[in-house]
CSV table of C-alpha atoms in Angstrom, one decimal:
chain,number,residue,atom,x,y,z
A,1,MET,CA,62.6,60.4,54.6
A,2,ARG,CA,61.4,60.6,51.0
A,3,ASP,CA,61.2,56.8,50.8
A,4,LEU,CA,58.5,56.8,53.5
A,5,GLY,CA,56.1,58.7,51.1
A,6,VAL,CA,57.2,56.5,48.2
A,7,GLY,CA,56.5,53.3,50.2
A,8,PHE,CA,53.0,54.6,51.1
A,9,GLY,CA,52.5,55.5,47.5
A,10,TYR,CA,53.0,51.9,46.4
A,11,LEU,CA,50.5,50.8,49.0
A,12,VAL,CA,47.9,53.2,47.5
A,13,ALA,CA,48.9,52.3,43.9
A,14,GLY,CA,48.3,48.6,44.7
A,15,GLN,CA,44.8,49.4,45.9
A,16,ARG,CA,44.1,51.4,42.8
A,17,TRP,CA,45.3,48.6,40.6
A,18,VAL,CA,42.9,46.0,42.0
A,19,ALA,CA,40.1,48.6,41.9
A,20,ARG,CA,40.6,48.6,38.1
A,21,HIS,CA,40.8,44.8,37.9
A,22,GLY,CA,37.7,43.5,39.6
A,23,ARG,CA,38.2,39.9,38.7
A,24,GLN,CA,41.6,39.7,40.2
A,25,TYR,CA,40.4,41.5,43.3
A,26,GLY,CA,37.5,39.1,43.8
A,27,PHE,CA,39.8,36.0,43.6
A,28,GLY,CA,42.3,37.7,45.9
A,29,LEU,CA,39.6,38.1,48.6
A,30,LEU,CA,39.0,34.3,49.1
A,31,PRO,CA,42.2,33.4,50.9
A,32,GLY,CA,41.8,36.3,53.3
A,33,LEU,CA,38.2,35.3,54.1
A,34,ILE,CA,39.3,31.7,54.9
A,35,THR,CA,42.1,32.9,57.1
A,36,LEU,CA,39.9,35.4,58.9
A,37,VAL,CA,37.4,32.7,59.8
A,38,LEU,CA,40.1,30.4,61.1
A,39,TYR,CA,41.7,33.1,63.3
A,40,ALA,CA,38.3,34.4,64.6
A,41,ALA,CA,37.4,30.9,65.7
A,42,ALA,CA,40.8,30.5,67.4
A,43,LEU,CA,40.5,33.8,69.3
A,44,VAL,CA,37.0,33.0,70.4
A,45,VAL,CA,38.2,29.7,71.8
A,46,LEU,CA,41.0,31.6,73.6
A,47,ALA,CA,38.6,34.2,75.0
A,48,VAL,CA,36.1,31.5,76.3
A,49,TRP,CA,38.6,28.9,77.7
A,50,GLY,CA,41.7,31.0,78.2
A,51,GLU,CA,40.9,31.5,81.9
A,52,ASP,CA,40.4,27.8,82.4
A,53,GLY,CA,43.8,27.2,80.7
A,54,VAL,CA,45.5,29.7,82.9
A,55,ALA,CA,44.0,28.1,86.1
A,56,TRP,CA,45.2,24.7,84.9
A,57,ALA,CA,48.7,26.0,84.3
A,58,THR,CA,49.0,27.8,87.7
A,59,PRO,CA,48.0,25.2,90.3
A,60,PHE,CA,50.3,26.8,92.8
A,61,ALA,CA,47.9,29.7,93.0
A,62,ASP,CA,44.9,27.6,94.1
A,63,GLY,CA,45.5,28.4,97.8
A,64,TRP,CA,45.9,32.1,97.3
A,65,GLY,CA,43.3,34.3,99.0
A,66,SER,CA,41.1,37.0,97.4
A,67,PRO,CA,41.7,39.2,95.5
A,68,TRP,CA,45.3,38.1,94.7
A,69,GLN,CA,44.4,34.8,93.0
A,70,GLY,CA,41.8,36.6,90.7
A,71,LEU,CA,44.1,39.5,89.9
A,72,PHE,CA,47.1,37.2,89.1
A,73,ARG,CA,45.1,34.8,86.9
A,74,GLY,CA,43.2,37.7,85.3
A,75,PHE,CA,46.4,39.4,84.4
A,76,LEU,CA,47.8,36.2,82.9
A,77,THR,CA,44.6,35.6,80.9
A,78,ALA,CA,44.8,39.1,79.5
A,79,VAL,CA,48.5,38.6,78.6
A,80,LEU,CA,47.6,35.3,76.9
A,81,PHE,CA,44.9,36.9,74.8
A,82,ALA,CA,47.1,39.8,73.9
A,83,LEU,CA,49.9,37.5,72.8
A,84,GLY,CA,47.3,35.5,70.8
A,85,LEU,CA,46.1,38.7,69.1
A,86,LEU,CA,49.7,39.8,68.3
A,87,LEU,CA,50.5,36.3,66.9
A,88,ALA,CA,47.4,36.6,64.7
A,89,VAL,CA,48.4,40.0,63.4
A,90,LEU,CA,52.0,38.8,62.7
A,91,THR,CA,51.0,35.5,61.1
A,92,PHE,CA,47.8,36.6,59.2
A,93,THR,CA,49.7,37.6,56.1
A,94,ALA,CA,51.9,34.5,56.1
A,95,LEU,CA,49.0,32.1,56.4
A,96,THR,CA,46.8,34.0,53.9
A,97,LEU,CA,49.7,34.0,51.4
A,98,LEU,CA,50.3,30.3,51.9
A,99,ILE,CA,46.6,29.5,51.4
A,100,GLY,CA,46.3,31.9,48.5
A,101,GLN,CA,49.6,31.2,46.8
A,102,PRO,CA,48.1,30.4,43.3
A,103,PHE,CA,45.7,33.4,43.5
A,104,TYR,CA,48.3,35.9,44.6
A,105,ASP,CA,51.1,34.6,42.3
A,106,SER,CA,48.7,35.1,39.4
A,107,LEU,CA,47.8,38.6,40.6
A,108,SER,CA,51.4,39.5,41.0
A,109,GLU,CA,52.2,38.3,37.5
A,110,LYS,CA,49.4,40.5,36.1
A,111,VAL,CA,50.9,43.5,37.9
A,112,ASP,CA,54.3,42.7,36.5
A,113,GLU,CA,52.9,42.5,33.0
A,114,ASP,CA,51.2,45.9,33.4
A,115,ALA,CA,54.3,47.5,34.8
A,116,SER,CA,56.8,46.0,32.4
A,117,PRO,CA,57.6,47.9,29.2
A,118,ASP,CA,57.5,44.6,27.2
A,119,GLY,CA,54.4,43.3,28.9
A,120,THR,CA,56.1,40.2,30.4
A,121,ALA,CA,56.5,38.9,33.9
A,122,PRO,CA,59.3,36.9,35.4
A,123,GLU,CA,58.6,33.2,36.0
A,124,SER,CA,60.2,30.9,38.6
A,125,GLY,CA,60.0,27.8,36.4
A,126,LEU,CA,59.3,25.8,39.5
A,127,PRO,CA,56.3,23.4,40.0
A,128,LEU,CA,53.6,24.6,42.3
A,129,TRP,CA,54.4,22.1,45.1
A,130,ARG,CA,58.0,23.4,45.1
A,131,GLU,CA,56.9,27.0,45.3
A,132,LEU,CA,54.5,26.1,48.2
A,133,TRP,CA,57.3,24.4,50.0
A,134,ILE,CA,59.7,27.3,49.7
A,135,SER,CA,57.0,29.8,50.7
A,136,ALA,CA,56.0,27.7,53.8
A,137,ARG,CA,59.7,27.2,54.8
A,138,ASP,CA,60.5,30.9,54.5
A,139,SER,CA,57.3,32.0,56.2
A,140,LEU,CA,58.2,29.7,59.2
A,141,ARG,CA,61.7,31.4,59.4
A,142,ILE,CA,60.1,34.8,59.3
A,143,LEU,CA,57.6,33.8,62.0
A,144,VAL,CA,60.4,32.7,64.3
A,145,ARG,CA,62.1,36.1,63.8
A,146,ALA,CA,58.9,37.9,64.4
A,147,LEU,CA,58.1,35.9,67.5
A,148,LEU,CA,61.6,36.7,69.0
A,149,TRP,CA,60.9,40.4,68.4
A,150,GLY,CA,57.4,40.0,69.9
A,151,VAL,CA,58.8,38.5,73.1
A,152,LEU,CA,61.5,41.2,73.3
A,153,LEU,CA,59.0,44.0,72.9
A,154,PHE,CA,56.6,42.4,75.3
A,155,ALA,CA,59.3,42.3,78.0
A,156,ALA,CA,60.3,45.9,77.2
A,157,GLY,CA,56.7,46.9,77.7
A,158,PHE,CA,57.1,46.6,81.4
A,159,LEU,CA,59.7,49.4,81.5
A,160,PRO,CA,58.3,52.6,83.0
A,161,LEU,CA,57.3,55.3,80.5
A,162,VAL,CA,59.3,53.7,77.7
A,163,GLY,CA,57.1,50.6,77.6
A,164,GLN,CA,54.0,52.7,77.1
A,165,THR,CA,55.4,55.1,74.5
A,166,VAL,CA,58.5,54.0,72.6
A,167,VAL,CA,57.9,50.3,72.6
A,168,PRO,CA,54.5,50.3,70.8
A,169,VAL,CA,55.9,52.6,68.1
A,170,ILE,CA,58.9,50.2,67.6
A,171,GLY,CA,56.4,47.3,67.5
A,172,PHE,CA,54.5,48.8,64.6
A,173,PHE,CA,57.6,49.4,62.6
A,174,VAL,CA,58.8,45.8,63.2
A,175,THR,CA,55.4,44.5,62.2
A,176,GLY,CA,55.5,46.7,59.1
A,177,PHE,CA,58.9,45.3,58.1
A,178,PHE,CA,57.8,41.7,58.4
A,179,LEU,CA,54.5,42.3,56.6
A,180,THR,CA,56.4,43.9,53.7
A,181,GLU,CA,58.8,40.9,53.6
A,182,GLU,CA,56.0,38.4,53.3
A,183,LEU,CA,54.2,40.4,50.6
A,184,THR,CA,57.2,41.2,48.5
A,185,ALA,CA,58.3,37.5,48.7
A,186,ILE,CA,55.7,36.6,46.1
A,187,ALA,CA,57.4,38.8,43.4
A,188,LEU,CA,60.9,38.3,44.6
A,189,GLN,CA,60.6,34.5,44.9
A,190,ARG,CA,59.5,34.3,41.2
A,191,ARG,CA,62.8,36.1,40.4
A,192,GLY,CA,64.9,33.6,42.3
A,193,VAL,CA,65.7,35.9,45.2
A,194,ASP,CA,66.1,33.8,48.3
A,195,LEU,CA,65.2,34.7,51.9
A,196,ARG,CA,68.6,36.0,53.0
A,197,ALA,CA,69.0,38.1,49.9
A,198,ARG,CA,65.4,39.5,50.4
A,199,LEU,CA,66.2,40.5,53.9
A,200,THR,CA,69.4,42.2,52.8
A,201,LEU,CA,67.5,44.0,50.1
A,202,LEU,CA,64.7,45.2,52.4
A,203,ARG,CA,67.2,46.4,55.1
A,204,SER,CA,69.0,48.5,52.5
A,205,ARG,CA,65.7,50.6,52.1
A,206,LYS,CA,64.2,50.5,55.5
A,207,THR,CA,62.3,53.7,55.2
A,208,LEU,CA,60.7,52.6,51.9
A,209,VAL,CA,59.7,49.3,53.6
A,210,TRP,CA,58.3,51.1,56.7
A,211,GLY,CA,56.4,53.5,54.5
A,212,PHE,CA,54.6,50.6,52.9
A,213,GLY,CA,54.3,48.1,55.7
A,214,THR,CA,53.7,50.2,58.8
A,215,PRO,CA,50.4,51.9,57.7
A,216,LEU,CA,49.3,48.5,56.4
A,217,GLY,CA,50.1,46.8,59.7
A,218,LEU,CA,48.1,49.6,61.5
A,219,SER,CA,45.1,49.0,59.2
A,220,PHE,CA,45.3,45.3,59.8
A,221,LEU,CA,44.4,45.9,63.5
A,222,LEU,CA,40.8,46.9,62.4
A,223,PRO,CA,38.4,44.0,62.0
A,224,PHE,CA,37.9,42.7,58.4
A,225,VAL,CA,40.1,45.4,56.9
A,226,ALA,CA,43.0,43.1,56.3
A,227,VAL,CA,40.8,40.8,54.1
A,228,PHE,CA,39.9,43.7,51.8
A,229,LEU,CA,43.3,45.2,51.6
A,230,MET,CA,45.3,42.0,50.9
A,231,PRO,CA,44.8,41.9,47.1
A,232,GLY,CA,45.9,45.5,46.8
A,233,ALA,CA,48.7,45.0,49.2
A,234,VAL,CA,50.1,42.1,47.0
A,235,ALA,CA,49.8,44.4,44.0
A,236,GLY,CA,51.6,47.2,45.7
A,237,ALA,CA,54.3,44.9,47.1
A,238,THR,CA,55.0,43.8,43.5
A,239,LEU,CA,55.5,47.4,42.4
A,240,LEU,CA,57.7,47.9,45.5
A,241,ALA,CA,59.8,44.8,44.6
A,242,ARG,CA,60.4,46.3,41.1
A,243,ASP,CA,61.6,49.5,42.7
A,244,LEU,CA,64.0,47.6,45.1
A,245,LEU,CA,65.5,45.7,42.1
A,246,GLY,CA,65.7,48.8,39.9
A,247,GLU,CA,63.5,47.3,37.2
A,248,GLU,CA,62.2,49.6,34.4
A,249,THR,CA,58.5,50.4,34.5
A,250,THR,CA,56.0,51.4,31.9
A,251,ASP,CA,56.4,55.1,32.5
A,252,GLY,CA,60.0,54.9,31.3
A,253,THR,CA,61.6,55.5,34.7
A,254,ARG,CA,64.1,53.1,36.3
A,255,ALA,CA,64.5,52.8,40.1
A,256,GLU,CA,68.0,52.9,41.5
A,257,ALA,CA,69.1,49.6,42.9
A,258,ASP,CA,72.1,49.9,45.3
A,259,GLU,CA,73.7,46.6,44.4
A,260,PRO,CA,72.9,43.6,42.2
A,261,ILE,CA,70.9,41.1,44.2
A,262,PRO,CA,72.1,37.5,44.0
A,263,SER,CA,69.7,34.8,43.1
């Protein structure tokens, strides 16, 4: 359970780092603002025309009497919006990181330089287009996994009692895990750690990952908060990645890595 506190500590440490580096923080805000505008527009469209879309998709209910037609289509409209909101939360980080790849990669390198005893940061040696391609491909794979979890949890939500108590808690932990994967991918990808190896690494320290990602996922539910926390989340995820790999830090300590991670 100690790892829960350690993970949360990295989240806080990342916010402190960007607070001391205002220039990096300012650049790190831009991708989040762009993504927020795109998602806000999409959710507004869903809220305004979602009911019309549901009516078009359920022509078999046209002949139903009142109040059953209204209740049925109202329920489906609410479900559609809830799924859209869940999808926005799950994919916000991925899209923001994709848009802001150059900004966040630079920020992560600066954190590595500060944390490394010799003041250096690992470099992938890949051209930018190649890094963007790998990031987009891996993000799509993670999105598929997250959507499968989302469908499963949505179905489980109809179970009496369990669906209203246990399932939401599990959902937050799942969201936290995938958020952490997306954020640590910046630092780990520069080190040549592929997606499969990253997932294996994160699963080996689940409580550490949950301690970092779950409170971050909860905070992302609040409007605009995700935008302002993203730069610090990237910084904190870089520190967490160093811990996972057992890399030495400037305070002279060295985290314990369970096994060497293949590149």
